[in-house]
Each structure stands twice: as structure tokens, then as C-alpha cells.
Amino acid sequence: MAEKPGRNDPCPCGSGKKYKQCCRTIPGIPFSEEEALGDLLISSKEFQAFYKAERNKVAGKVYWSRRHDLAAGIKGRSTTCPDGRQVIFLRRCPATLDDAMGVAHELEHLILNAEGFPSIGVRLDRHSGKPHPAIDYLASAVASAILDLVVNRRLQAYGFDLWEDYQGEVHDSMIQLRDPSSKSSDDLTVKKNVFNYASKILDWELAGGRSREVENRFMLWFNERYPTIAEEGGRVVGLVERMGYNNPGEVTALFGEIIRGYDLGKYGIVCGLPSKSGA
């Protein structure tokens, strides 16, 4: 089990610098890309094909770090630091075969960044210098609902099993929705649940649920418990399908319409440059 290096130790990321001059400011335990992905490049033919074709599309170095404190249900997260460093945090690092799609997912988000796809940002609180957590969760739900579709459609071309991934996500969502805090009627929680629900329906369709003629048990379960949110989520699905998400221009227009239509600007939520994601 890797331990956090000492300040003057060589940085495990492979930069050749001392740890204090390199990854000390990045949370978690750093790994080189070779160590983080070595098992995947041997065990997953889908990841091998993806990595060979796509890795060089990520602009610049990617830093890898293991973090056990990622939010519940999140296996990985990509982010761009204020100094421009691109980091992928993984709950399990080195990654294993079970992580193949999740790691590819985070790398593909960095590719979207390089291609100019926008994301959703939040203006920082003037007192704390950080976004309000509830507002940040809502912004992440909106961004993920759209950008994860772009990413997963591309991963599908490399043979990744979106259906299996969808089943796992639905299971996690149902557990989270049983949490009493998810039933709050405040505007931020309701809108977050609207976009999370819409995301699951869009994921179901992309994974082939409709063509498989498989009953969407999550939709039925959710509709019974949260009919008003489900109805609004259905409108979001219709909006996404009408406007499309095939290129940066379409996604920019879609985010703009969502921000206006759901009055998200009052919370400081804006469409801007990509910064982070989660899977």
C-alpha cells in the first residue's frame, strides 16, 4: 500500500522533482501514470483500444492521485487546478479491471476540455472563497447530465458496457434517494434531483434500454415517489433531445437555455470553461 512521500523524496508522479516541489499541493497520494494504469493496459482490451487512440488528445501531463475521501458513489474525478495542472483522482489506485470504464471516462472529460466543450461553473462565496456546497452539487448535476452523455457515447464506440455501468449507477442513486436529506423541498435540492433523474433517463436510452425493450424500473420507482420531480425531469430530457449535444456550440446553447429556464443564475451558476467532473 503506497504511503504519502516525504517532502524531499522523489515525487512518485515521475516528474523527477522532489515531492515538495511537485505534487505536494495535490490532495491524496500521487502515482505515475504507468503505475496507475499498468494493470488496466494488460487486463482490459476496451481500455487498451481507448488509450491507444485517445490518450494523445489530452493536452499536457496528467497527474494521478489516490483519494479515499471522494463523495459517496464517486470512483473518480478529473479536475484542472488553478495553475493549469490536470489531475485525475481515483478512489482505487492503481486502477483495476473494474475501474476501466471509470478511468476512461475521466480521461475523456479532459479530452472534452481540450476540444473546447464548456461546463458549468459557480461563482465563489465572497466570504469563504469557495462555492456553497448545495449550489456546487446542483451545478455538478447539471454539468454531468449533459457532458456524461458526450463522454459515454464516445466510450461506447470502444466496446465499454454502458448497460452494466448504468445498472450500478441506478443502484447507487436509489440508495442515496432513500436518504431523508434527499427529500428536502428546498429549491436547490429539488432542482438537483430533477437533473439527476433526467440524467438517469438519458443514460438508460444511450445504454440501449429502449432498444432492449427493458422496463425502466428506476423510472417507475422514482415516478411513484417523486411524481412532480419526474415530470420536470422529463421536460429536461425533451430539451436535451431537441437541442442536441454533439459539439461545443450545441452544449453551450443547451447550458445557456438550462440556466435561463431554471433561473440558475440567481445562485451564481454560469456556463464557462471546463474545470471538473465526476463518475
PDB file of C-alpha atoms in Angstrom:
ATOM      1  CA  MET A   1       0.000   0.000   0.000  1.00  0.00           C
ATOM      2  CA  ALA A   2       1.552   3.304  -1.119  1.00  0.00           C
ATOM      3  CA  GLU A   3       2.184   5.921   1.540  1.00  0.00           C
ATOM      4  CA  LYS A   4       2.444   9.664   1.214  1.00  0.00           C
ATOM      5  CA  PRO A   5       6.043  10.511   0.295  1.00  0.00           C
ATOM      6  CA  GLY A   6       8.289  12.715   2.384  1.00  0.00           C
ATOM      7  CA  ARG A   7       8.823  16.335   1.358  1.00  0.00           C
ATOM      8  CA  ASN A   8      12.274  15.679  -0.045  1.00  0.00           C
ATOM      9  CA  ASP A   9      11.528  12.299  -1.622  1.00  0.00           C
ATOM     10  CA  PRO A  10      11.386  11.980  -5.412  1.00  0.00           C
ATOM     11  CA  CYS A  11       7.810  12.670  -6.491  1.00  0.00           C
ATOM     12  CA  PRO A  12       6.034   9.398  -7.377  1.00  0.00           C
ATOM     13  CA  CYS A  13       4.402  11.060 -10.398  1.00  0.00           C
ATOM     14  CA  GLY A  14       7.654  10.585 -12.301  1.00  0.00           C
ATOM     15  CA  SER A  15       8.436  14.258 -12.882  1.00  0.00           C
ATOM     16  CA  GLY A  16      11.976  13.920 -11.495  1.00  0.00           C
ATOM     17  CA  LYS A  17      11.302  16.704  -8.991  1.00  0.00           C
ATOM     18  CA  LYS A  18      11.177  16.490  -5.226  1.00  0.00           C
ATOM     19  CA  TYR A  19       7.692  15.869  -3.844  1.00  0.00           C
ATOM     20  CA  LYS A  20       7.595  19.288  -2.129  1.00  0.00           C
ATOM     21  CA  GLN A  21       8.255  20.958  -5.490  1.00  0.00           C
ATOM     22  CA  CYS A  22       5.708  18.915  -7.417  1.00  0.00           C
ATOM     23  CA  CYS A  23       2.587  17.115  -6.170  1.00  0.00           C
ATOM     24  CA  ARG A  24       2.606  18.177  -2.517  1.00  0.00           C
ATOM     25  CA  THR A  25      -0.236  20.638  -3.183  1.00  0.00           C
ATOM     26  CA  ILE A  26      -2.387  17.964  -4.873  1.00  0.00           C
ATOM     27  CA  PRO A  27      -4.626  16.117  -2.361  1.00  0.00           C
ATOM     28  CA  GLY A  28      -4.143  12.382  -1.928  1.00  0.00           C
ATOM     29  CA  ILE A  29      -1.251  10.054  -2.733  1.00  0.00           C
ATOM     30  CA  PRO A  30       0.422  10.625  -6.124  1.00  0.00           C
ATOM     31  CA  PHE A  31       1.155   7.895  -8.679  1.00  0.00           C
ATOM     32  CA  SER A  32       2.871   7.885 -12.033  1.00  0.00           C
ATOM     33  CA  GLU A  33       0.588   7.211 -14.982  1.00  0.00           C
ATOM     34  CA  GLU A  34       2.411   3.965 -15.687  1.00  0.00           C
ATOM     35  CA  GLU A  35       1.765   2.709 -12.162  1.00  0.00           C
ATOM     36  CA  ALA A  36      -1.820   3.979 -12.020  1.00  0.00           C
ATOM     37  CA  LEU A  37      -2.850   2.347 -15.315  1.00  0.00           C
ATOM     38  CA  GLY A  38      -0.454  -0.569 -15.710  1.00  0.00           C
ATOM     39  CA  ASP A  39      -2.944  -3.307 -14.781  1.00  0.00           C
ATOM     40  CA  LEU A  40      -5.679  -1.827 -16.980  1.00  0.00           C
ATOM     41  CA  LEU A  41      -3.451  -1.782 -20.034  1.00  0.00           C
ATOM     42  CA  ILE A  42      -2.899  -5.504 -19.556  1.00  0.00           C
ATOM     43  CA  SER A  43      -6.340  -6.692 -18.457  1.00  0.00           C
ATOM     44  CA  SER A  44      -8.866  -4.622 -20.446  1.00  0.00           C
ATOM     45  CA  LYS A  45      -8.943  -4.787 -24.230  1.00  0.00           C
ATOM     46  CA  GLU A  46     -11.500  -1.973 -24.297  1.00  0.00           C
ATOM     47  CA  PHE A  47      -9.227   0.274 -22.262  1.00  0.00           C
ATOM     48  CA  GLN A  48      -6.215  -0.683 -24.396  1.00  0.00           C
ATOM     49  CA  ALA A  49      -8.057   0.371 -27.566  1.00  0.00           C
ATOM     50  CA  PHE A  50      -9.329   3.564 -25.981  1.00  0.00           C
ATOM     51  CA  TYR A  51      -5.953   4.547 -24.546  1.00  0.00           C
ATOM     52  CA  LYS A  52      -4.081   3.913 -27.785  1.00  0.00           C
ATOM     53  CA  ALA A  53      -6.499   6.045 -29.805  1.00  0.00           C
ATOM     54  CA  GLU A  54      -7.367   8.794 -27.335  1.00  0.00           C
ATOM     55  CA  ARG A  55      -4.567   9.403 -24.821  1.00  0.00           C
ATOM     56  CA  ASN A  56      -2.596  11.749 -27.059  1.00  0.00           C
ATOM     57  CA  LYS A  57      -5.661  14.009 -27.355  1.00  0.00           C
ATOM     58  CA  VAL A  58      -5.253  15.115 -23.739  1.00  0.00           C
ATOM     59  CA  ALA A  59      -3.247  18.309 -23.777  1.00  0.00           C
ATOM     60  CA  GLY A  60      -0.238  18.117 -21.454  1.00  0.00           C
ATOM     61  CA  LYS A  61       0.658  15.947 -18.482  1.00  0.00           C
ATOM     62  CA  VAL A  62      -1.990  14.234 -16.383  1.00  0.00           C
ATOM     63  CA  TYR A  63      -1.322  13.876 -12.653  1.00  0.00           C
ATOM     64  CA  TRP A  64      -2.799  10.847 -10.874  1.00  0.00           C
ATOM     65  CA  SER A  65      -3.733  10.668  -7.210  1.00  0.00           C
ATOM     66  CA  ARG A  66      -5.484   8.185  -4.932  1.00  0.00           C
ATOM     67  CA  ARG A  67      -8.136   9.715  -2.689  1.00  0.00           C
ATOM     68  CA  HIS A  68     -10.369   7.756  -0.332  1.00  0.00           C
ATOM     69  CA  ASP A  69     -12.403  10.836   0.573  1.00  0.00           C
ATOM     70  CA  LEU A  70     -14.262  11.192  -2.731  1.00  0.00           C
ATOM     71  CA  ALA A  71     -18.015  11.658  -2.313  1.00  0.00           C
ATOM     72  CA  ALA A  72     -20.145   8.532  -1.915  1.00  0.00           C
ATOM     73  CA  GLY A  73     -20.653   6.731  -5.214  1.00  0.00           C
ATOM     74  CA  ILE A  74     -17.800   8.603  -6.917  1.00  0.00           C
ATOM     75  CA  LYS A  75     -14.961   6.356  -8.088  1.00  0.00           C
ATOM     76  CA  GLY A  76     -13.007   9.061  -9.861  1.00  0.00           C
ATOM     77  CA  ARG A  77     -12.933  12.759 -10.626  1.00  0.00           C
ATOM     78  CA  SER A  78     -10.965  14.858 -13.076  1.00  0.00           C
ATOM     79  CA  THR A  79     -10.157  18.490 -12.424  1.00  0.00           C
ATOM     80  CA  THR A  80      -7.983  21.300 -13.682  1.00  0.00           C
ATOM     81  CA  CYS A  81      -6.139  23.108 -10.903  1.00  0.00           C
ATOM     82  CA  PRO A  82      -5.820  26.920 -10.826  1.00  0.00           C
ATOM     83  CA  ASP A  83      -2.205  26.532 -12.004  1.00  0.00           C
ATOM     84  CA  GLY A  84      -3.394  24.566 -15.054  1.00  0.00           C
ATOM     85  CA  ARG A  85      -2.365  21.084 -13.901  1.00  0.00           C
ATOM     86  CA  GLN A  86      -4.788  18.360 -14.943  1.00  0.00           C
ATOM     87  CA  VAL A  87      -5.438  15.822 -12.193  1.00  0.00           C
ATOM     88  CA  ILE A  88      -7.423  12.598 -12.074  1.00  0.00           C
ATOM     89  CA  PHE A  89      -8.333  11.440  -8.573  1.00  0.00           C
ATOM     90  CA  LEU A  90      -9.189   7.768  -8.155  1.00  0.00           C
ATOM     91  CA  ARG A  91     -10.676   6.070  -5.136  1.00  0.00           C
ATOM     92  CA  ARG A  92      -8.648   2.965  -6.076  1.00  0.00           C
ATOM     93  CA  CYS A  93      -5.163   3.447  -7.483  1.00  0.00           C
ATOM     94  CA  PRO A  94      -3.516   1.604  -9.125  1.00  0.00           C
ATOM     95  CA  ALA A  95      -6.734   1.021 -11.037  1.00  0.00           C
ATOM     96  CA  THR A  96      -8.096  -2.497 -11.555  1.00  0.00           C
ATOM     97  CA  LEU A  97     -10.152  -4.103 -14.302  1.00  0.00           C
ATOM     98  CA  ASP A  98     -13.377  -2.992 -12.597  1.00  0.00           C
ATOM     99  CA  ASP A  99     -12.217   0.615 -12.941  1.00  0.00           C
ATOM    100  CA  ALA A 100     -11.596   0.510 -16.695  1.00  0.00           C
ATOM    101  CA  MET A 101     -14.640   2.449 -17.827  1.00  0.00           C
ATOM    102  CA  GLY A 102     -14.403   4.934 -14.967  1.00  0.00           C
ATOM    103  CA  VAL A 103     -10.782   5.797 -15.756  1.00  0.00           C
ATOM    104  CA  ALA A 104     -11.541   6.109 -19.474  1.00  0.00           C
ATOM    105  CA  HIS A 105     -14.490   8.321 -18.527  1.00  0.00           C
ATOM    106  CA  GLU A 106     -12.281  10.776 -16.629  1.00  0.00           C
ATOM    107  CA  LEU A 107      -9.649  10.864 -19.375  1.00  0.00           C
ATOM    108  CA  GLU A 108     -12.381  11.586 -21.930  1.00  0.00           C
ATOM    109  CA  HIS A 109     -13.554  14.544 -19.844  1.00  0.00           C
ATOM    110  CA  LEU A 110     -10.062  16.008 -20.151  1.00  0.00           C
ATOM    111  CA  ILE A 111     -10.303  15.495 -23.917  1.00  0.00           C
ATOM    112  CA  LEU A 112     -13.575  17.455 -23.949  1.00  0.00           C
ATOM    113  CA  ASN A 113     -11.697  20.248 -22.166  1.00  0.00           C
ATOM    114  CA  ALA A 114      -9.056  20.245 -24.903  1.00  0.00           C
ATOM    115  CA  GLU A 115     -11.775  20.339 -27.587  1.00  0.00           C
ATOM    116  CA  GLY A 116     -13.376  23.415 -26.044  1.00  0.00           C
ATOM    117  CA  PHE A 117     -16.517  21.896 -24.576  1.00  0.00           C
ATOM    118  CA  PRO A 118     -17.912  24.178 -21.859  1.00  0.00           C
ATOM    119  CA  SER A 119     -19.000  23.173 -18.406  1.00  0.00           C
ATOM    120  CA  ILE A 120     -20.957  24.714 -15.557  1.00  0.00           C
ATOM    121  CA  GLY A 121     -19.205  26.879 -13.011  1.00  0.00           C
ATOM    122  CA  VAL A 122     -20.193  28.539  -9.737  1.00  0.00           C
ATOM    123  CA  ARG A 123     -19.144  31.973  -8.549  1.00  0.00           C
ATOM    124  CA  LEU A 124     -17.223  31.693  -5.292  1.00  0.00           C
ATOM    125  CA  ASP A 125     -18.673  32.865  -1.994  1.00  0.00           C
ATOM    126  CA  ARG A 126     -17.061  36.212  -1.183  1.00  0.00           C
ATOM    127  CA  HIS A 127     -16.573  35.265   2.456  1.00  0.00           C
ATOM    128  CA  SER A 128     -15.304  31.674   2.281  1.00  0.00           C
ATOM    129  CA  GLY A 129     -13.721  31.865  -1.159  1.00  0.00           C
ATOM    130  CA  LYS A 130     -15.466  28.576  -2.020  1.00  0.00           C
ATOM    131  CA  PRO A 131     -18.757  27.738  -3.727  1.00  0.00           C
ATOM    132  CA  HIS A 132     -21.702  26.959  -1.470  1.00  0.00           C
ATOM    133  CA  PRO A 133     -21.832  23.121  -1.257  1.00  0.00           C
ATOM    134  CA  ALA A 134     -25.523  22.820  -2.192  1.00  0.00           C
ATOM    135  CA  ILE A 135     -25.056  25.129  -5.180  1.00  0.00           C
ATOM    136  CA  ASP A 136     -21.929  23.238  -6.221  1.00  0.00           C
ATOM    137  CA  TYR A 137     -23.879  19.943  -6.098  1.00  0.00           C
ATOM    138  CA  LEU A 138     -26.595  21.412  -8.324  1.00  0.00           C
ATOM    139  CA  ALA A 139     -24.038  22.755 -10.815  1.00  0.00           C
ATOM    140  CA  SER A 140     -22.337  19.340 -10.921  1.00  0.00           C
ATOM    141  CA  ALA A 141     -25.687  17.617 -11.534  1.00  0.00           C
ATOM    142  CA  VAL A 142     -26.417  19.907 -14.499  1.00  0.00           C
ATOM    143  CA  ALA A 143     -22.935  19.514 -15.978  1.00  0.00           C
ATOM    144  CA  SER A 144     -22.897  15.727 -15.553  1.00  0.00           C
ATOM    145  CA  ALA A 145     -26.335  15.292 -17.093  1.00  0.00           C
ATOM    146  CA  ILE A 146     -25.017  16.644 -20.398  1.00  0.00           C
ATOM    147  CA  LEU A 147     -21.261  16.054 -20.514  1.00  0.00           C
ATOM    148  CA  ASP A 148     -21.500  12.445 -19.330  1.00  0.00           C
ATOM    149  CA  LEU A 149     -23.685  11.759 -22.361  1.00  0.00           C
ATOM    150  CA  VAL A 150     -20.975  13.109 -24.666  1.00  0.00           C
ATOM    151  CA  VAL A 151     -18.331  11.037 -22.902  1.00  0.00           C
ATOM    152  CA  ASN A 152     -20.302   7.797 -22.705  1.00  0.00           C
ATOM    153  CA  ARG A 153     -21.353   7.910 -26.337  1.00  0.00           C
ATOM    154  CA  ARG A 154     -17.671   8.036 -27.275  1.00  0.00           C
ATOM    155  CA  LEU A 155     -16.738   5.232 -24.869  1.00  0.00           C
ATOM    156  CA  GLN A 156     -19.464   3.061 -26.336  1.00  0.00           C
ATOM    157  CA  ALA A 157     -17.515   3.028 -29.608  1.00  0.00           C
ATOM    158  CA  TYR A 158     -14.652   1.205 -27.828  1.00  0.00           C
ATOM    159  CA  GLY A 159     -16.868  -1.588 -26.543  1.00  0.00           C
ATOM    160  CA  PHE A 160     -17.382  -0.418 -22.957  1.00  0.00           C
ATOM    161  CA  ASP A 161     -20.560  -1.870 -21.462  1.00  0.00           C
ATOM    162  CA  LEU A 162     -22.769   1.137 -20.761  1.00  0.00           C
ATOM    163  CA  TRP A 163     -25.639  -1.080 -19.655  1.00  0.00           C
ATOM    164  CA  GLU A 164     -23.675  -2.650 -16.816  1.00  0.00           C
ATOM    165  CA  ASP A 165     -22.420   0.772 -15.769  1.00  0.00           C
ATOM    166  CA  TYR A 166     -25.961   2.159 -15.820  1.00  0.00           C
ATOM    167  CA  GLN A 167     -27.229  -0.619 -13.576  1.00  0.00           C
ATOM    168  CA  GLY A 168     -24.561   0.168 -10.999  1.00  0.00           C
ATOM    169  CA  GLU A 169     -25.315   3.892 -11.074  1.00  0.00           C
ATOM    170  CA  VAL A 170     -29.040   3.306 -10.636  1.00  0.00           C
ATOM    171  CA  HIS A 171     -28.380   1.096  -7.626  1.00  0.00           C
ATOM    172  CA  ASP A 172     -26.270   3.853  -6.025  1.00  0.00           C
ATOM    173  CA  SER A 173     -28.886   6.500  -6.848  1.00  0.00           C
ATOM    174  CA  MET A 174     -31.699   4.547  -5.216  1.00  0.00           C
ATOM    175  CA  ILE A 175     -29.649   4.210  -2.036  1.00  0.00           C
ATOM    176  CA  GLN A 176     -28.912   7.944  -1.984  1.00  0.00           C
ATOM    177  CA  LEU A 177     -32.549   8.862  -2.656  1.00  0.00           C
ATOM    178  CA  ARG A 178     -33.616   6.905   0.402  1.00  0.00           C
ATOM    179  CA  ASP A 179     -31.568   9.337   2.497  1.00  0.00           C
ATOM    180  CA  PRO A 180     -34.020  11.720   4.237  1.00  0.00           C
ATOM    181  CA  SER A 181     -31.935  14.730   3.150  1.00  0.00           C
ATOM    182  CA  SER A 182     -32.717  13.949  -0.500  1.00  0.00           C
ATOM    183  CA  LYS A 183     -36.422  14.521   0.188  1.00  0.00           C
ATOM    184  CA  SER A 184     -35.954  18.161   1.133  1.00  0.00           C
ATOM    185  CA  SER A 185     -38.312  20.520  -0.669  1.00  0.00           C
ATOM    186  CA  ASP A 186     -35.848  23.430  -0.887  1.00  0.00           C
ATOM    187  CA  ASP A 187     -35.269  24.731  -4.409  1.00  0.00           C
ATOM    188  CA  LEU A 188     -31.638  23.612  -4.680  1.00  0.00           C
ATOM    189  CA  THR A 189     -32.349  20.011  -3.671  1.00  0.00           C
ATOM    190  CA  VAL A 190     -35.406  19.760  -5.918  1.00  0.00           C
ATOM    191  CA  LYS A 191     -33.542  21.063  -8.957  1.00  0.00           C
ATOM    192  CA  LYS A 192     -30.559  18.803  -8.230  1.00  0.00           C
ATOM    193  CA  ASN A 193     -32.911  15.800  -8.146  1.00  0.00           C
ATOM    194  CA  VAL A 194     -34.591  16.938 -11.372  1.00  0.00           C
ATOM    195  CA  PHE A 195     -31.283  16.880 -13.243  1.00  0.00           C
ATOM    196  CA  ASN A 196     -30.076  13.675 -11.606  1.00  0.00           C
ATOM    197  CA  TYR A 197     -33.327  11.989 -12.650  1.00  0.00           C
ATOM    198  CA  ALA A 198     -33.098  13.349 -16.197  1.00  0.00           C
ATOM    199  CA  SER A 199     -29.512  12.108 -16.364  1.00  0.00           C
ATOM    200  CA  LYS A 200     -30.563   8.557 -15.470  1.00  0.00           C
ATOM    201  CA  ILE A 201     -33.250   8.527 -18.172  1.00  0.00           C
ATOM    202  CA  LEU A 202     -30.828   9.828 -20.807  1.00  0.00           C
ATOM    203  CA  ASP A 203     -28.229   7.265 -19.691  1.00  0.00           C
ATOM    204  CA  TRP A 204     -30.827   4.492 -19.926  1.00  0.00           C
ATOM    205  CA  GLU A 205     -31.646   5.454 -23.509  1.00  0.00           C
ATOM    206  CA  LEU A 206     -27.976   5.737 -24.520  1.00  0.00           C
ATOM    207  CA  ALA A 207     -27.198   2.348 -22.943  1.00  0.00           C
ATOM    208  CA  GLY A 208     -29.872   0.758 -25.102  1.00  0.00           C
ATOM    209  CA  GLY A 209     -32.655   0.349 -22.584  1.00  0.00           C
ATOM    210  CA  ARG A 210     -35.337   1.268 -25.105  1.00  0.00           C
ATOM    211  CA  SER A 211     -33.982  -0.990 -27.851  1.00  0.00           C
ATOM    212  CA  ARG A 212     -33.610  -3.835 -25.357  1.00  0.00           C
ATOM    213  CA  GLU A 213     -37.302  -3.397 -24.523  1.00  0.00           C
ATOM    214  CA  VAL A 214     -36.272  -3.484 -20.883  1.00  0.00           C
ATOM    215  CA  GLU A 215     -38.674  -1.873 -18.442  1.00  0.00           C
ATOM    216  CA  ASN A 216     -37.066   1.102 -16.749  1.00  0.00           C
ATOM    217  CA  ARG A 217     -37.579   0.030 -13.152  1.00  0.00           C
ATOM    218  CA  PHE A 218     -35.787   3.105 -11.831  1.00  0.00           C
ATOM    219  CA  MET A 219     -38.184   5.388 -13.713  1.00  0.00           C
ATOM    220  CA  LEU A 220     -41.203   3.538 -12.319  1.00  0.00           C
ATOM    221  CA  TRP A 221     -39.745   3.562  -8.802  1.00  0.00           C
ATOM    222  CA  PHE A 222     -38.923   7.264  -8.990  1.00  0.00           C
ATOM    223  CA  ASN A 223     -42.226   8.325 -10.585  1.00  0.00           C
ATOM    224  CA  GLU A 224     -44.162   6.680  -7.794  1.00  0.00           C
ATOM    225  CA  ARG A 225     -42.233   8.506  -5.064  1.00  0.00           C
ATOM    226  CA  TYR A 226     -41.439  11.845  -6.700  1.00  0.00           C
ATOM    227  CA  PRO A 227     -44.026  12.463  -9.457  1.00  0.00           C
ATOM    228  CA  THR A 228     -43.519  16.241  -9.672  1.00  0.00           C
ATOM    229  CA  ILE A 229     -39.740  15.940  -9.979  1.00  0.00           C
ATOM    230  CA  ALA A 230     -40.119  13.124 -12.513  1.00  0.00           C
ATOM    231  CA  GLU A 231     -42.425  15.273 -14.644  1.00  0.00           C
ATOM    232  CA  GLU A 232     -39.934  18.142 -14.658  1.00  0.00           C
ATOM    233  CA  GLY A 233     -37.089  15.736 -15.351  1.00  0.00           C
ATOM    234  CA  GLY A 234     -38.996  14.543 -18.395  1.00  0.00           C
ATOM    235  CA  ARG A 235     -39.042  18.114 -19.691  1.00  0.00           C
ATOM    236  CA  VAL A 236     -35.264  18.296 -19.284  1.00  0.00           C
ATOM    237  CA  VAL A 237     -34.907  15.071 -21.290  1.00  0.00           C
ATOM    238  CA  GLY A 238     -37.043  16.569 -24.064  1.00  0.00           C
ATOM    239  CA  LEU A 239     -34.963  19.747 -24.084  1.00  0.00           C
ATOM    240  CA  VAL A 240     -31.702  17.810 -24.378  1.00  0.00           C
ATOM    241  CA  GLU A 241     -33.055  15.665 -27.201  1.00  0.00           C
ATOM    242  CA  ARG A 242     -34.337  18.741 -29.098  1.00  0.00           C
ATOM    243  CA  MET A 243     -31.206  20.866 -28.778  1.00  0.00           C
ATOM    244  CA  GLY A 244     -28.543  18.139 -29.045  1.00  0.00           C
ATOM    245  CA  TYR A 245     -25.068  17.867 -27.530  1.00  0.00           C
ATOM    246  CA  ASN A 246     -22.874  16.895 -30.482  1.00  0.00           C
ATOM    247  CA  ASN A 247     -20.328  19.705 -30.321  1.00  0.00           C
ATOM    248  CA  PRO A 248     -19.184  22.583 -28.080  1.00  0.00           C
ATOM    249  CA  GLY A 249     -21.616  25.009 -29.725  1.00  0.00           C
ATOM    250  CA  GLU A 250     -24.653  22.827 -29.073  1.00  0.00           C
ATOM    251  CA  VAL A 251     -23.616  22.188 -25.474  1.00  0.00           C
ATOM    252  CA  THR A 252     -23.025  25.906 -24.873  1.00  0.00           C
ATOM    253  CA  ALA A 253     -26.510  26.698 -26.201  1.00  0.00           C
ATOM    254  CA  LEU A 254     -28.035  23.891 -24.136  1.00  0.00           C
ATOM    255  CA  PHE A 255     -26.373  25.020 -20.899  1.00  0.00           C
ATOM    256  CA  GLY A 256     -27.474  28.582 -21.591  1.00  0.00           C
ATOM    257  CA  GLU A 257     -31.083  27.502 -22.050  1.00  0.00           C
ATOM    258  CA  ILE A 258     -30.986  25.427 -18.849  1.00  0.00           C
ATOM    259  CA  ILE A 259     -29.508  28.299 -16.821  1.00  0.00           C
ATOM    260  CA  ARG A 260     -32.152  30.710 -18.113  1.00  0.00           C
ATOM    261  CA  GLY A 261     -35.067  28.301 -17.951  1.00  0.00           C
ATOM    262  CA  TYR A 262     -34.356  27.142 -14.401  1.00  0.00           C
ATOM    263  CA  ASP A 263     -33.190  30.551 -13.143  1.00  0.00           C
ATOM    264  CA  LEU A 264     -29.837  29.151 -12.035  1.00  0.00           C
ATOM    265  CA  GLY A 265     -28.106  32.484 -12.488  1.00  0.00           C
ATOM    266  CA  LYS A 266     -29.547  33.680  -9.180  1.00  0.00           C
ATOM    267  CA  TYR A 267     -27.291  31.112  -7.500  1.00  0.00           C
ATOM    268  CA  GLY A 268     -24.196  32.288  -9.355  1.00  0.00           C
ATOM    269  CA  ILE A 269     -24.248  29.302 -11.717  1.00  0.00           C
ATOM    270  CA  VAL A 270     -22.773  30.145 -15.117  1.00  0.00           C
ATOM    271  CA  CYS A 271     -21.705  28.436 -18.314  1.00  0.00           C
ATOM    272  CA  GLY A 272     -17.959  28.711 -18.621  1.00  0.00           C
ATOM    273  CA  LEU A 273     -14.681  26.953 -19.177  1.00  0.00           C
ATOM    274  CA  PRO A 274     -14.488  23.301 -18.075  1.00  0.00           C
ATOM    275  CA  SER A 275     -12.956  22.661 -14.684  1.00  0.00           C
ATOM    276  CA  LYS A 276     -14.019  19.367 -13.135  1.00  0.00           C
ATOM    277  CA  SER A 277     -16.210  16.257 -13.381  1.00  0.00           C
ATOM    278  CA  GLY A 278     -17.222  13.214 -11.560  1.00  0.00           C
ATOM    279  CA  ALA A 279     -18.055   9.446 -12.285  1.00  0.00           C
TER     280      ALA A 279
END
